[in-house]
Amino acid sequence: MTRLFEGPILMPIRTHRGRAAVYRRLWGWPLRSPKHLILALVLLVALVSAVGLLLPEITPAGSTARTDRESTDYAPEPEERDSAAGGGQDVGDRDELGGAPPTISVPTVTPESAPPTPAGMDVVRSWVSNWSRHSPDTTRQQWLDRLRPHTTPEFMGVMESVEPANVPATELTGELSAESSTESSMRVLVPTDGPTLRVHVVRTEQGWRVAGYDRVD
């Protein structure tokens, strides 16, 4: 076989100078013309977008889930909510209550009962005596003046509309008895020759005063 060329075959010599020249050509290519620059920018934007789309697939699933959980507000589990609602009760206590949170019953505060006060009973006796004592020659003003020292100012406004002649009694006929009694008020039953009265008497700064009455029968 005949050789067309004589002599040794020369291989290209790769040096750092040659690589530098190639790099200079690549970096200088976008600056050669405006078209090259625009094309280089388009390629760069496309490359960055592609890398951004690939990042979620590269990130491990466990890391993504943990990040999502950390970014949301903490929500207690059902068991934690039950413990908080039960005020620290254990499971056995909640089961006995049927799963419902315990309720706190607030007792109604009522005045404590107390023995009848003699001073208050005397005021009731005097008031009913003056209320039932009336005659044709007694004026309304005289009748009211007898009641005023034993009556609260508020109840006196009511009594001023009463006609003494219409009072259905003339005297007391028995002993007084306390239906209810506290340190500040009493309800006293008073028998008369007419109806039995239930008189409400209260303690004021001026002493015991009648604040109202009604008929028992």
PDB file of N, CA and C in Angstrom, residues 66 82 84 97 132-133 150 152 160 164 174 176 197-198 217:
ATOM      1  N   ARG A  66     -41.112  19.160  56.091  1.00  0.00           N
ATOM      2  CA  ARG A  66     -40.732  19.796  57.343  1.00  0.00           C
ATOM      3  C   ARG A  66     -40.798  21.308  57.224  1.00  0.00           C
ATOM      4  N   ASP A  82     -58.149  18.139  74.107  1.00  0.00           N
ATOM      5  CA  ASP A  82     -58.945  17.561  75.172  1.00  0.00           C
ATOM      6  C   ASP A  82     -58.314  17.799  76.522  1.00  0.00           C
ATOM      7  N   ALA A  84     -56.321  20.296  77.354  1.00  0.00           N
ATOM      8  CA  ALA A  84     -56.451  21.710  77.710  1.00  0.00           C
ATOM      9  C   ALA A  84     -57.864  22.034  78.162  1.00  0.00           C
ATOM     10  N   LEU A  97     -67.196  11.628  82.714  1.00  0.00           N
ATOM     11  CA  LEU A  97     -68.036  12.779  82.413  1.00  0.00           C
ATOM     12  C   LEU A  97     -68.676  12.684  81.036  1.00  0.00           C
ATOM     13  N   SER A 132    -104.349  51.313 110.470  1.00  0.00           N
ATOM     14  CA  SER A 132    -105.738  50.881 110.683  1.00  0.00           C
ATOM     15  C   SER A 132    -106.546  51.874 111.508  1.00  0.00           C
ATOM     16  N   ARG A 133    -105.895  52.847 112.168  1.00  0.00           N
ATOM     17  CA  ARG A 133    -106.608  53.802 113.019  1.00  0.00           C
ATOM     18  C   ARG A 133    -106.999  55.019 112.195  1.00  0.00           C
ATOM     19  N   HIS A 150     -92.442  55.877 110.311  1.00  0.00           N
ATOM     20  CA  HIS A 150     -92.193  54.439 110.252  1.00  0.00           C
ATOM     21  C   HIS A 150     -92.131  53.918 108.805  1.00  0.00           C
ATOM     22  N   THR A 152     -90.544  54.215 104.640  1.00  0.00           N
ATOM     23  CA  THR A 152     -89.468  54.708 103.769  1.00  0.00           C
ATOM     24  C   THR A 152     -90.009  55.824 102.882  1.00  0.00           C
ATOM     25  N   GLU A 160     -99.444  58.120  99.727  1.00  0.00           N
ATOM     26  CA  GLU A 160    -100.122  59.404  99.528  1.00  0.00           C
ATOM     27  C   GLU A 160    -101.307  59.293  98.567  1.00  0.00           C
ATOM     28  N   PRO A 164    -107.721  57.090 103.391  1.00  0.00           N
ATOM     29  CA  PRO A 164    -107.833  56.412 104.684  1.00  0.00           C
ATOM     30  C   PRO A 164    -109.169  55.713 104.905  1.00  0.00           C
ATOM     31  N   GLY A 174    -104.018  40.207 116.952  1.00  0.00           N
ATOM     32  CA  GLY A 174    -103.198  39.098 117.401  1.00  0.00           C
ATOM     33  C   GLY A 174    -101.728  39.461 117.418  1.00  0.00           C
ATOM     34  N   LEU A 176     -97.750  39.353 116.220  1.00  0.00           N
ATOM     35  CA  LEU A 176     -97.002  39.394 114.962  1.00  0.00           C
ATOM     36  C   LEU A 176     -96.102  38.159 114.869  1.00  0.00           C
ATOM     37  N   LEU A 197    -102.091  41.022 107.081  1.00  0.00           N
ATOM     38  CA  LEU A 197    -101.133  41.753 106.249  1.00  0.00           C
ATOM     39  C   LEU A 197     -99.770  41.068 106.293  1.00  0.00           C
ATOM     40  N   ARG A 198     -99.064  41.149 105.190  1.00  0.00           N
ATOM     41  CA  ARG A 198     -97.646  40.762 105.123  1.00  0.00           C
ATOM     42  C   ARG A 198     -96.867  42.055 104.912  1.00  0.00           C
ATOM     43  N   ASP A 217    -104.876  37.272 102.886  1.00  0.00           N
ATOM     44  CA  ASP A 217    -106.208  36.745 102.558  1.00  0.00           C
ATOM     45  C   ASP A 217    -107.220  37.861 102.456  1.00  0.00           C
TER      46      ASP A 217
END
